[in-house]
CSV table of C-alpha atoms in Angstrom, one decimal:
chain,number,residue,atom,x,y,z
A,8,MET,CA,58.8,14.6,-12.1
A,9,ASN,CA,58.9,11.0,-13.2
A,10,ALA,CA,57.2,9.6,-16.3
A,11,ASP,CA,54.4,8.0,-14.3
A,12,ASN,CA,53.5,11.4,-12.9
A,13,ILE,CA,53.6,13.0,-16.4
A,14,ASN,CA,51.3,10.3,-17.8
A,15,ALA,CA,49.0,10.7,-14.9
A,16,ALA,CA,48.6,14.5,-15.2
A,17,ALA,CA,45.1,15.7,-15.9
A,18,PRO,CA,44.5,16.9,-19.4
A,19,LEU,CA,44.3,20.7,-20.0
A,20,ALA,CA,40.8,22.2,-19.8
A,21,ALA,CA,39.2,23.0,-23.2
A,22,ALA,CA,39.3,26.8,-24.1
A,23,PRO,CA,36.1,28.7,-23.5
A,24,ILE,CA,33.8,29.0,-26.5
A,25,ILE,CA,32.2,32.2,-27.6
A,26,ARG,CA,29.7,33.0,-30.4
A,27,TRP,CA,29.9,36.0,-32.9
A,28,ILE,CA,26.6,37.1,-34.3
A,29,ARG,CA,27.3,39.0,-37.6
A,30,LEU,CA,25.2,41.8,-39.0
A,31,ASP,CA,23.7,39.6,-41.6
A,32,GLY,CA,22.5,37.2,-38.9
A,33,THR,CA,24.9,34.4,-39.4
A,34,THR,CA,26.8,33.1,-36.5
A,35,VAL,CA,30.3,31.6,-35.9
A,36,GLU,CA,31.5,29.9,-32.8
A,37,GLY,CA,35.1,29.3,-31.7
A,38,PRO,CA,37.6,29.8,-28.9
A,39,VAL,CA,37.5,33.2,-27.3
A,40,PRO,CA,40.9,34.6,-28.6
A,41,GLU,CA,40.1,33.5,-32.1
A,42,MET,CA,36.6,35.0,-32.1
A,43,MET,CA,37.7,38.3,-30.6
A,44,ARG,CA,40.4,38.7,-33.2
A,45,ALA,CA,37.9,38.1,-36.0
A,46,TYR,CA,35.4,40.4,-34.4
A,47,ALA,CA,38.0,43.2,-34.2
A,48,MET,CA,39.2,42.7,-37.8
A,49,ALA,CA,35.5,43.1,-39.0
A,50,GLY,CA,35.4,46.5,-37.3
A,51,PHE,CA,33.5,45.3,-34.3
A,52,ALA,CA,30.5,44.7,-36.5
A,53,GLY,CA,27.8,42.5,-34.8
A,54,ARG,CA,28.1,41.3,-31.3
A,55,LEU,CA,29.7,38.6,-29.2
A,56,VAL,CA,27.7,36.4,-26.8
A,57,ASP,CA,28.5,33.4,-24.7
A,58,ALA,CA,27.9,30.2,-26.6
A,59,ALA,CA,25.3,27.8,-25.1
A,60,PRO,CA,27.2,24.9,-23.7
A,61,ALA,CA,26.9,21.9,-25.9
A,62,ALA,CA,24.5,19.3,-24.6
A,63,PRO,CA,26.5,16.4,-23.3
A,64,VAL,CA,26.3,13.4,-25.3
A,65,ALA,CA,25.0,10.6,-23.1
A,66,ALA,CA,26.9,7.4,-23.1
A,67,PRO,CA,24.9,4.7,-24.9
A,68,VAL,CA,22.8,2.8,-22.4
A,69,ALA,CA,22.2,-0.8,-23.0
A,70,ALA,CA,18.5,-1.8,-23.1
A,71,PRO,CA,17.4,-3.7,-20.0
A,72,ALA,CA,17.9,-7.4,-20.5
A,73,GLN,CA,14.6,-9.0,-21.5
A,74,ALA,CA,13.6,-12.1,-19.7
A,75,PRO,CA,13.8,-14.9,-22.2
A,76,THR,CA,10.4,-15.9,-23.5
A,77,LEU,CA,9.6,-19.4,-22.3
A,78,ARG,CA,8.3,-21.8,-24.9
A,79,PRO,CA,5.1,-23.7,-23.8
A,80,GLY,CA,5.7,-27.4,-23.4
A,81,VAL,CA,9.4,-27.0,-23.8
A,82,ASP,CA,11.0,-24.6,-21.4
A,83,VAL,CA,11.1,-24.9,-17.6
A,84,ASP,CA,10.8,-21.8,-15.3
A,85,VAL,CA,13.5,-22.3,-12.7
A,86,ASP,CA,11.6,-20.4,-10.0
A,87,SER,CA,8.4,-22.3,-10.6
A,88,ALA,CA,10.3,-25.6,-10.5
A,89,ALA,CA,11.8,-24.7,-7.1
A,90,ARG,CA,8.4,-23.7,-5.8
A,91,ILE,CA,6.8,-26.9,-7.0
A,92,GLY,CA,9.6,-29.0,-5.5
A,93,ALA,CA,9.1,-27.3,-2.2
A,94,ALA,CA,5.4,-28.0,-2.3
A,95,GLU,CA,6.0,-31.7,-3.1
A,96,ARG,CA,8.4,-32.0,-0.1
A,97,PHE,CA,5.8,-30.3,2.1
A,98,LEU,CA,3.0,-32.7,1.0
A,99,ALA,CA,5.3,-35.7,1.4
A,100,SER,CA,6.1,-34.6,4.9
A,101,ARG,CA,2.4,-34.7,5.6
A,102,GLY,CA,1.9,-38.1,4.1
A,103,PHE,CA,0.5,-37.1,0.7
A,104,ALA,CA,1.9,-38.3,-2.6
A,105,ALA,CA,1.1,-35.9,-5.4
A,106,PRO,CA,0.5,-37.6,-8.8
A,107,PRO,CA,3.3,-36.8,-11.2
A,108,PRO,CA,2.7,-34.3,-14.0
A,109,TRP,CA,2.9,-35.2,-17.6
A,110,PHE,CA,5.6,-32.6,-18.2
A,111,ALA,CA,8.6,-31.6,-16.1
A,112,ALA,CA,7.7,-29.6,-13.1
A,113,GLY,CA,7.8,-25.9,-13.9
A,114,THR,CA,7.2,-26.3,-17.6
A,115,GLU,CA,5.6,-23.3,-19.3
A,116,MET,CA,1.9,-23.7,-20.0
A,117,LEU,CA,0.1,-22.9,-23.2
A,118,PRO,CA,-1.8,-19.6,-23.3
A,119,GLU,CA,-5.0,-21.7,-23.4
A,120,GLY,CA,-3.9,-23.4,-20.2
A,121,ARG,CA,-3.4,-20.1,-18.5
A,122,ALA,CA,-6.8,-18.9,-19.6
A,123,LYS,CA,-8.3,-22.1,-18.2
A,124,PHE,CA,-6.6,-21.5,-14.9
A,125,GLY,CA,-8.0,-17.9,-14.8
A,126,SER,CA,-11.5,-19.3,-15.4
A,127,LEU,CA,-11.1,-21.8,-12.6
A,128,ALA,CA,-9.9,-19.1,-10.2
A,129,ARG,CA,-12.8,-16.8,-11.1
A,130,ARG,CA,-15.3,-19.7,-10.7
A,131,HIS,CA,-13.9,-20.4,-7.2
A,132,GLU,CA,-14.2,-16.8,-6.3
A,133,ASP,CA,-17.8,-16.9,-7.3
A,134,LEU,CA,-18.6,-19.7,-4.9
A,135,PRO,CA,-20.2,-18.8,-1.6
A,136,ALA,CA,-18.2,-18.9,1.6
A,137,PHE,CA,-18.4,-22.4,3.0
A,138,ARG,CA,-20.1,-21.1,6.2
A,139,ASP,CA,-22.9,-19.7,4.0
A,140,ALA,CA,-23.3,-22.8,1.9
A,141,ALA,CA,-23.4,-25.0,5.0
A,142,GLY,CA,-25.8,-22.6,6.7
A,143,ALA,CA,-28.4,-23.1,4.0
A,144,VAL,CA,-28.3,-26.9,4.3
A,145,ILE,CA,-28.3,-26.8,8.1
A,146,GLY,CA,-31.5,-24.7,7.9
A,147,ALA,CA,-33.1,-27.1,5.4
A,148,ILE,CA,-32.4,-30.2,7.6
A,149,LYS,CA,-33.6,-28.5,10.8
A,150,ALA,CA,-36.8,-27.5,9.0
A,151,GLU,CA,-37.6,-31.3,8.7
A,152,ARG,CA,-37.9,-31.6,12.5
A,153,ARG,CA,-36.6,-35.1,12.5
A,154,ARG,CA,-37.3,-37.6,15.2
A,155,ASP,CA,-36.7,-41.3,15.8
A,156,VAL,CA,-39.3,-43.8,16.8
A,157,GLN,CA,-38.6,-47.2,18.3
A,158,LEU,CA,-41.2,-49.7,16.9
A,159,GLY,CA,-40.2,-52.8,18.9
A,160,ASP,CA,-40.9,-56.2,17.4
A,161,ALA,CA,-41.4,-55.9,13.6
A,162,ARG,CA,-43.8,-58.9,13.6
A,163,ALA,CA,-46.5,-56.4,14.6
A,164,LEU,CA,-46.0,-54.1,11.6
A,165,ARG,CA,-48.3,-54.2,8.6
A,166,LEU,CA,-47.8,-52.5,5.2
A,167,LEU,CA,-51.0,-51.2,3.8
A,168,PRO,CA,-51.8,-51.1,0.0
A,169,ASP,CA,-51.5,-47.2,0.1
A,170,GLY,CA,-47.8,-47.6,1.1
A,171,THR,CA,-48.3,-46.6,4.7
A,172,LEU,CA,-47.0,-48.6,7.7
A,173,THR,CA,-49.1,-49.3,10.8
A,174,ARG,CA,-48.7,-51.1,14.1
A,175,GLY,CA,-52.4,-51.1,14.7
A,176,LYS,CA,-52.7,-47.4,15.3
A,177,ALA,CA,-52.3,-44.4,13.0
A,178,PRO,CA,-50.4,-45.3,9.9
A,179,ILE,CA,-47.3,-43.4,8.8
A,180,ALA,CA,-46.2,-42.9,5.2
A,181,LEU,CA,-43.1,-44.7,4.1
A,182,GLU,CA,-40.6,-43.0,1.7
A,183,PRO,CA,-39.0,-45.5,-0.7
A,184,LEU,CA,-35.8,-45.6,1.2
A,185,ALA,CA,-37.7,-46.4,4.4
A,186,LEU,CA,-39.4,-49.4,2.8
A,187,LYS,CA,-36.1,-50.5,1.3
A,188,GLY,CA,-34.5,-50.2,4.7
A,189,LEU,CA,-37.2,-52.2,6.4
A,190,ILE,CA,-36.6,-55.0,3.9
A,191,GLN,CA,-32.8,-54.9,4.2
A,192,ARG,CA,-33.1,-54.9,8.0
A,193,PHE,CA,-34.2,-58.5,7.8
A,194,PRO,CA,-32.2,-60.1,5.0
A,195,LYS,CA,-33.0,-63.7,6.1
A,196,ALA,CA,-36.7,-63.1,5.7
A,197,PHE,CA,-36.3,-61.0,2.5
A,198,PRO,CA,-33.3,-62.3,0.7
A,199,SER,CA,-32.6,-60.0,-2.3
A,200,ALA,CA,-36.3,-59.1,-2.2
A,201,TRP,CA,-36.1,-55.4,-2.9
A,202,GLY,CA,-35.9,-55.5,-6.7
A,203,PHE,CA,-38.7,-58.1,-6.9
A,204,LEU,CA,-41.1,-56.3,-4.5
A,205,THR,CA,-40.7,-53.1,-6.5
A,206,LEU,CA,-42.2,-54.9,-9.5
A,207,LEU,CA,-45.4,-55.8,-7.7
A,208,ASP,CA,-48.5,-53.7,-7.6
A,209,PRO,CA,-49.1,-52.0,-4.2
A,210,ALA,CA,-51.7,-54.6,-3.0
A,211,ALA,CA,-49.5,-57.6,-3.9
A,212,ARG,CA,-46.5,-55.9,-2.4
A,213,ALA,CA,-48.3,-55.4,0.9
A,214,GLU,CA,-49.5,-59.0,1.0
A,215,ALA,CA,-46.0,-60.4,0.4
A,216,MET,CA,-44.4,-58.1,2.9
A,217,ASN,CA,-46.9,-58.8,5.7
A,218,ALA,CA,-46.6,-62.6,5.2
A,219,GLN,CA,-42.9,-62.4,5.8
A,220,LEU,CA,-43.1,-60.0,8.7
A,221,ALA,CA,-45.5,-62.4,10.4
A,222,ARG,CA,-42.9,-65.2,10.1
A,223,LEU,CA,-39.9,-63.1,11.4
A,224,ALA,CA,-39.6,-65.3,14.5
A,225,GLU,CA,-38.7,-68.3,12.2
A,226,PHE,CA,-35.7,-66.4,10.9
A,227,TYR,CA,-34.9,-64.3,14.0
A,228,PRO,CA,-35.8,-66.2,17.2
A,229,ASP,CA,-34.0,-63.6,19.4
A,230,ASP,CA,-36.5,-60.9,20.3
A,231,ASP,CA,-33.9,-58.1,20.1
A,232,ALA,CA,-33.0,-59.1,16.5
A,233,ARG,CA,-36.6,-58.3,15.4
A,234,GLU,CA,-36.6,-54.7,16.6
A,235,VAL,CA,-36.6,-51.8,14.2
A,236,ARG,CA,-36.4,-48.0,14.5
A,237,LEU,CA,-38.0,-45.5,12.1
A,238,ARG,CA,-36.4,-42.2,11.3
A,239,CYS,CA,-39.2,-39.7,10.7
A,240,ARG,CA,-39.5,-36.1,9.4
A,241,THR,CA,-42.1,-33.6,8.3
A,242,ILE,CA,-42.5,-32.8,4.6
A,243,GLY,CA,-45.1,-30.3,3.7
A,244,GLY,CA,-46.5,-30.5,7.2
A,245,ASN,CA,-46.9,-34.3,7.1
A,246,TRP,CA,-44.9,-36.8,9.1
A,247,GLN,CA,-43.3,-39.6,7.1
A,248,ALA,CA,-40.6,-42.1,7.6
A,249,PHE,CA,-37.4,-41.6,5.6
A,250,ALA,CA,-35.4,-44.5,7.0
A,251,ALA,CA,-35.8,-47.9,8.8
A,252,VAL,CA,-32.7,-48.8,10.8
A,253,SER,CA,-31.6,-51.0,13.6
A,254,PRO,CA,-32.2,-49.9,17.2
A,255,SER,CA,-28.5,-49.4,17.8
A,256,TYR,CA,-28.2,-46.9,14.9
A,257,MET,CA,-26.6,-43.7,16.2
A,258,PRO,CA,-27.9,-40.5,14.6
A,259,MET,CA,-25.3,-38.1,13.4
A,260,ASP,CA,-27.5,-35.9,11.3
A,261,GLY,CA,-26.0,-33.7,8.6
A,262,ASP,CA,-27.0,-30.4,10.2
A,263,ARG,CA,-24.9,-31.2,13.3
A,264,VAL,CA,-22.0,-32.5,11.2
A,265,LEU,CA,-21.9,-29.3,9.1
A,266,ALA,CA,-22.1,-27.2,12.3
A,267,ALA,CA,-19.0,-29.0,13.5
A,268,TYR,CA,-17.1,-28.2,10.3
A,269,VAL,CA,-18.2,-24.5,10.4
A,270,GLU,CA,-17.1,-24.1,14.0
A,271,THR,CA,-13.8,-25.8,13.5
A,272,LEU,CA,-12.9,-23.9,10.3
A,273,ASP,CA,-13.7,-20.6,12.1
A,274,GLY,CA,-11.1,-21.6,14.7
A,275,LEU,CA,-8.3,-21.6,12.1
A,276,HIS,CA,-8.6,-17.8,11.7
A,277,LEU,CA,-7.8,-18.2,8.0
A,278,PRO,CA,-9.7,-16.6,5.1
A,279,ASP,CA,-13.1,-18.3,4.7
A,280,PRO,CA,-12.8,-21.3,2.4
A,281,ARG,CA,-15.2,-21.3,-0.4
A,282,GLY,CA,-17.1,-24.3,-1.6
A,283,ALA,CA,-20.3,-26.2,-2.1
A,284,VAL,CA,-22.5,-28.2,0.3
A,285,ALA,CA,-25.1,-30.4,-1.5
A,286,TYR,CA,-28.1,-32.0,0.2
A,287,ASN,CA,-30.2,-34.7,-1.5
A,288,GLY,CA,-33.5,-34.7,0.4
A,289,GLU,CA,-34.5,-38.0,-1.2
A,290,THR,CA,-31.5,-39.9,-0.1
A,291,THR,CA,-30.4,-37.6,2.8
A,292,ASP,CA,-26.9,-37.6,1.3
A,293,VAL,CA,-24.8,-34.6,2.2
A,294,THR,CA,-21.6,-33.8,0.3
A,295,ILE,CA,-19.0,-31.2,1.4
A,296,ARG,CA,-16.2,-29.4,-0.4
A,297,ALA,CA,-14.5,-26.5,1.2
A,298,THR,CA,-11.3,-25.2,-0.4
A,299,TRP,CA,-8.8,-22.4,-0.6
A,300,HIS,CA,-7.7,-21.5,-4.2
A,301,ALA,CA,-4.7,-19.7,-5.7
A,302,PRO,CA,-5.8,-16.1,-6.8
A,303,GLN,CA,-6.1,-15.0,-10.4
A,304,SER,CA,-2.8,-13.1,-10.0
A,305,PHE,CA,-0.9,-16.4,-9.5
A,306,ARG,CA,1.1,-17.5,-12.5
A,307,PRO,CA,1.0,-21.3,-12.5
A,308,SER,CA,3.2,-23.8,-14.3
A,309,VAL,CA,2.9,-27.5,-14.9
A,310,GLY,CA,3.0,-29.3,-11.5
A,311,ASP,CA,1.6,-26.5,-9.4
A,312,VAL,CA,-1.0,-27.3,-6.7
A,313,PHE,CA,-3.5,-24.5,-6.8
A,314,GLU,CA,-6.3,-25.7,-4.6
A,315,SER,CA,-6.3,-27.2,-1.1
A,316,GLY,CA,-9.1,-28.1,1.3
A,317,ILE,CA,-11.4,-30.7,2.6
A,318,THR,CA,-14.2,-33.0,1.3
A,319,GLY,CA,-16.8,-35.0,3.2
A,320,ARG,CA,-19.9,-37.1,2.7
A,321,SER,CA,-22.6,-38.4,5.0
A,322,ASN,CA,-25.9,-40.1,4.9
A,323,ASP,CA,-28.7,-40.0,7.6
A,324,ALA,CA,-30.8,-43.0,6.3
A,325,GLY,CA,-28.5,-45.9,7.1
A,326,GLY,CA,-26.8,-45.5,3.7
A,327,GLY,CA,-23.2,-45.0,4.7
A,328,ALA,CA,-20.7,-43.7,7.2
A,329,HIS,CA,-19.5,-40.2,7.6
A,330,VAL,CA,-16.3,-39.8,5.8
A,331,GLY,CA,-13.9,-36.8,5.6
A,332,GLY,CA,-10.6,-36.2,4.0
A,333,ASN,CA,-8.1,-33.8,2.5
A,334,THR,CA,-8.2,-32.8,-1.2
A,335,PHE,CA,-5.6,-31.0,-3.4
A,336,THR,CA,-5.8,-30.1,-7.1
A,337,ARG,CA,-2.7,-30.2,-9.3
A,338,ILE,CA,-1.9,-29.1,-12.9
A,339,ILE,CA,-0.4,-32.0,-14.8
A,340,CYS,CA,-0.4,-30.7,-18.4
A,341,ILE,CA,0.4,-27.6,-20.4
A,342,ASN,CA,-3.3,-27.2,-21.2
A,343,CYS,CA,-4.2,-27.1,-17.5
A,344,THR,CA,-5.5,-30.6,-17.3
A,345,THR,CA,-5.8,-31.1,-13.5
A,346,VAL,CA,-6.0,-34.0,-11.1
A,347,ASP,CA,-7.5,-34.2,-7.6
A,348,PHE,CA,-5.7,-36.2,-4.9
A,349,GLY,CA,-5.8,-36.6,-1.2
A,350,GLU,CA,-6.8,-39.2,1.4
A,351,ASP,CA,-9.8,-39.9,3.6
A,352,ALA,CA,-8.8,-38.9,7.2
A,353,PHE,CA,-11.6,-40.7,9.0
A,354,ARG,CA,-14.6,-42.9,8.5
A,355,ARG,CA,-17.2,-42.8,11.3
A,356,VAL,CA,-20.1,-45.4,11.2
A,357,HIS,CA,-23.5,-44.8,12.8
A,358,ARG,CA,-23.1,-47.5,15.4
A,359,GLY,CA,-24.4,-46.9,18.9
A,360,SER,CA,-26.2,-49.0,21.5
A,361,LYS,CA,-29.5,-50.8,21.8
A,362,THR,CA,-29.9,-49.8,25.4
A,363,ARG,CA,-28.4,-46.3,25.6
A,364,ASP,CA,-28.8,-43.1,23.6
A,365,LEU,CA,-25.2,-42.4,22.5
A,366,THR,CA,-26.1,-39.5,20.2
A,367,THR,CA,-24.1,-37.0,22.3
A,368,VAL,CA,-21.2,-39.3,22.4
A,369,GLY,CA,-21.4,-39.8,18.6
A,370,LEU,CA,-21.5,-36.1,18.0
A,371,ALA,CA,-18.5,-35.6,20.2
A,372,ARG,CA,-16.6,-38.2,18.2
A,373,ILE,CA,-17.6,-36.5,15.0
A,374,ALA,CA,-16.4,-33.1,16.4
A,375,GLN,CA,-13.1,-34.8,17.3
A,376,ASP,CA,-12.8,-36.3,13.8
A,377,VAL,CA,-13.6,-33.0,12.1
A,378,ARG,CA,-11.2,-31.1,14.3
A,379,GLY,CA,-8.3,-33.3,13.4
A,380,LEU,CA,-9.1,-33.1,9.7
A,381,VAL,CA,-9.5,-29.4,9.7
A,382,GLU,CA,-6.3,-28.7,11.6
A,383,GLN,CA,-4.4,-30.8,9.1
A,384,SER,CA,-6.1,-29.0,6.3
A,385,GLY,CA,-5.4,-25.6,7.9
A,386,ASP,CA,-1.7,-26.5,8.0
A,387,ALA,CA,-1.7,-27.1,4.3
A,388,ALA,CA,-3.8,-24.0,3.6
A,389,ARG,CA,-1.3,-21.8,5.5
A,390,TYR,CA,1.5,-23.2,3.4
A,391,PHE,CA,-0.2,-22.8,0.1
A,392,LEU,CA,-1.7,-19.4,0.8
A,393,ASP,CA,1.9,-18.2,1.3
A,394,SER,CA,3.2,-20.1,-1.7
A,395,TRP,CA,0.5,-18.6,-3.9
A,396,GLY,CA,1.5,-15.1,-3.1
A,397,VAL,CA,-1.4,-13.9,-1.0
A,398,LEU,CA,1.1,-12.2,1.4
A,399,ARG,CA,3.5,-11.3,-1.5
A,400,ASP,CA,0.7,-9.4,-3.3
A,401,THR,CA,-0.2,-7.3,-0.2
A,402,PRO,CA,1.9,-4.3,0.9
A,403,VAL,CA,2.5,-3.9,4.6
A,404,SER,CA,0.9,-0.5,4.4
A,405,ALA,CA,-2.5,-2.0,3.3
A,406,VAL,CA,-3.2,-3.8,6.7
A,407,ALA,CA,-3.4,-2.7,10.3
A,408,ILE,CA,-0.7,-4.0,12.6
A,409,GLY,CA,-0.9,-3.1,16.2
A,410,GLY,CA,-4.1,-1.1,15.6
A,411,LYS,CA,-2.9,1.1,12.7
A,412,LYS,CA,-1.3,1.0,9.3
A,413,HIS,CA,2.4,1.6,8.8
A,414,GLU,CA,4.2,2.9,5.6
A,415,ASP,CA,7.6,1.7,6.9
A,416,PRO,CA,7.8,-2.1,7.3
A,417,ARG,CA,10.3,-1.6,10.1
A,418,GLU,CA,7.7,0.3,12.1
A,419,ALA,CA,5.2,-2.5,11.4
A,420,LEU,CA,7.7,-5.0,12.8
A,421,ARG,CA,8.1,-2.9,15.9
A,422,ALA,CA,4.3,-2.6,16.3
A,423,LEU,CA,4.0,-6.4,16.1
A,424,VAL,CA,6.1,-6.7,19.2
A,425,LYS,CA,4.8,-3.7,21.1
A,426,SER,CA,1.1,-4.7,20.5
A,427,GLY,CA,1.7,-8.3,21.5
A,428,GLU,CA,0.5,-9.6,18.1
A,429,LEU,CA,3.8,-11.4,17.9
A,430,ASP,CA,4.1,-12.9,21.4
A,431,ALA,CA,7.2,-15.1,21.7
A,432,ASP,CA,8.0,-14.4,25.4
A,433,VAL,CA,11.2,-12.7,24.4
A,434,GLY,CA,12.4,-9.3,25.7
A,435,ARG,CA,11.0,-6.5,23.6
A,436,ASP,CA,14.3,-4.8,22.8
A,437,VAL,CA,16.0,-8.1,21.9
A,438,MET,CA,13.0,-9.2,19.8
A,439,VAL,CA,12.8,-5.9,17.9
A,440,GLU,CA,16.6,-5.9,17.2
A,441,ALA,CA,16.4,-9.5,15.9
A,442,LEU,CA,13.4,-8.7,13.7
A,443,LEU,CA,15.2,-5.7,12.2
A,444,ARG,CA,18.3,-7.7,11.6
A,445,GLY,CA,16.2,-10.3,9.8
A,446,PHE,CA,14.4,-7.7,7.8
A,447,SER,CA,17.7,-6.0,6.8
A,448,ALA,CA,19.0,-9.3,5.4
A,449,GLU,CA,16.2,-9.3,2.8
A,450,PRO,CA,14.1,-6.1,2.9
A,451,GLY,CA,10.9,-5.4,1.1
A,452,ASP,CA,7.5,-3.7,1.5
A,453,THR,CA,5.1,-6.7,1.4
A,454,LEU,CA,3.5,-8.7,4.2
A,455,ALA,CA,5.6,-11.7,2.9
A,456,ASP,CA,8.8,-9.7,3.5
A,457,ALA,CA,7.6,-8.8,7.0
A,458,PHE,CA,6.7,-12.4,7.8
A,459,ASN,CA,10.0,-13.6,6.4
A,460,ALA,CA,11.8,-11.3,8.8
A,461,VAL,CA,9.9,-13.0,11.7
A,462,THR,CA,10.9,-16.5,10.5
A,463,ARG,CA,14.5,-15.3,9.9
A,464,THR,CA,14.7,-13.9,13.4
A,465,ALA,CA,15.5,-17.2,15.0
A,466,HIS,CA,18.7,-17.4,13.0
A,467,GLU,CA,20.2,-14.0,13.8
A,468,GLY,CA,22.3,-15.2,16.7
A,469,LEU,CA,20.5,-13.1,19.4
A,470,LEU,CA,18.2,-15.9,20.7
A,471,ASP,CA,18.9,-19.1,22.6
A,472,GLU,CA,17.4,-22.4,21.6
A,473,ALA,CA,14.3,-22.1,23.8
A,474,GLN,CA,13.6,-18.5,22.5
A,475,ARG,CA,14.1,-19.7,18.9
A,476,TRP,CA,11.5,-22.4,19.4
A,477,ARG,CA,9.0,-19.9,20.9
A,478,VAL,CA,9.6,-17.5,18.0
A,479,GLU,CA,8.9,-20.2,15.5
A,480,ARG,CA,5.8,-21.2,17.3
A,481,ALA,CA,4.6,-17.5,17.5
A,482,ALA,CA,5.3,-17.2,13.8
A,483,GLY,CA,3.0,-20.1,13.1
A,484,ALA,CA,0.3,-18.4,15.0
A,485,LEU,CA,0.9,-15.1,13.3
A,486,LEU,CA,0.7,-16.4,9.7
A,487,PRO,CA,-3.0,-17.1,9.6
A,488,VAL,CA,-3.7,-13.7,11.1
A,489,LEU,CA,-1.7,-11.9,8.4
A,490,VAL,CA,-3.2,-14.1,5.7
A,491,LYS,CA,-6.7,-13.2,6.8
A,492,ARG,CA,-5.9,-9.5,6.9
A,493,ALA,CA,-4.3,-9.7,3.4
A,494,ALA,CA,-7.5,-11.4,2.1
A,495,GLU,CA,-9.6,-8.6,3.6
A,496,ALA,CA,-7.4,-5.7,2.5
């Protein structure tokens, strides 16, 4: 036997231990031969029992490493910085330039800043769903029973001292904006006259107005140039004019514009955005804000975009075009100072035809504008809903896939294929194998893990280029479905 074998020999096992319990109750423990000899020498007084094995001494275990405490305004969270950088690249690829934060992206926020973010998230959760907010305004505008009346040559119009307008028949009440619109319709006859006329008493105002209306032909010799249209509505059961516009004005009233937004947003199959729709009955201004917001569970850092959606504004009294655009909200300071940014996507003026009613055409154009805006906004919403952890916070077992819930994410992936919810036009067996390979590369039990398996499938080497493209397209269609189910879980 060589030295190496001797050195490698296992150590001898320790001798068994036995306990001697003496008559006086004291005990002694030791190796069996030694204790038996002592027991015999004492005249076999007492008794011998097996000694309880000594409890093994556990090796010291190091305490789990604590994540270093980040100092607000000083330290940068690496994961947050990576997330924010990815969001900036996504926005840039869509043509949006996010304003730079005042601290490095990913900088730890003050406790007060985190509390403010939580308050903002709760406030957003308390807002009504956009469809409900829009529905209330749609109902209010429809209740006005609006109608337009072509008055023809404005030389025949007369303003009465009581503020009503007549063409020789039953007078109609003029709201202030309608009177202002009538004056601004003919700037050559009433140059900068609105401010002056408001200072006159009603009788003097009527006299001055009527004198200039009678002289309109001097300023507008073309008959068509003297025509005017009144926009009318019922308030308290009485008809009154709320606007005076040109005959070519194309109505695109707020109720129909809002209906286009609601219909198009529904088509995204995303969680309902929340927001506010304001209607000023005096001016007919309608303002729209519909956004998706990071949940309270999200842990933001400086530079995070935590709100994404759309804004819009319109006026039905000749006071402005319909404008719609994207909006985002970003944290720029450790105290949760925020900034909104985005761009108007379209501006649609109320210009139609003097000879044809183009209302239907105008509404079709608005619907097209809204559809383009909402689809762009939905693309951003899908990205940020995933980035904010809506899918990461939802276990696979919490939602139904293929008609039922699954405890095992692998079964859920199989159900996606079998049920057709993931339809990429790839053979079922090949698709399932690719999904499971993708899942095995980075397993987990959340919807985000399941969706990542879908997106990773295209890179598992089982699909050709056309199949990979179809899988990526199917994944894009699947994401809003999963997000909606996660929000409802």
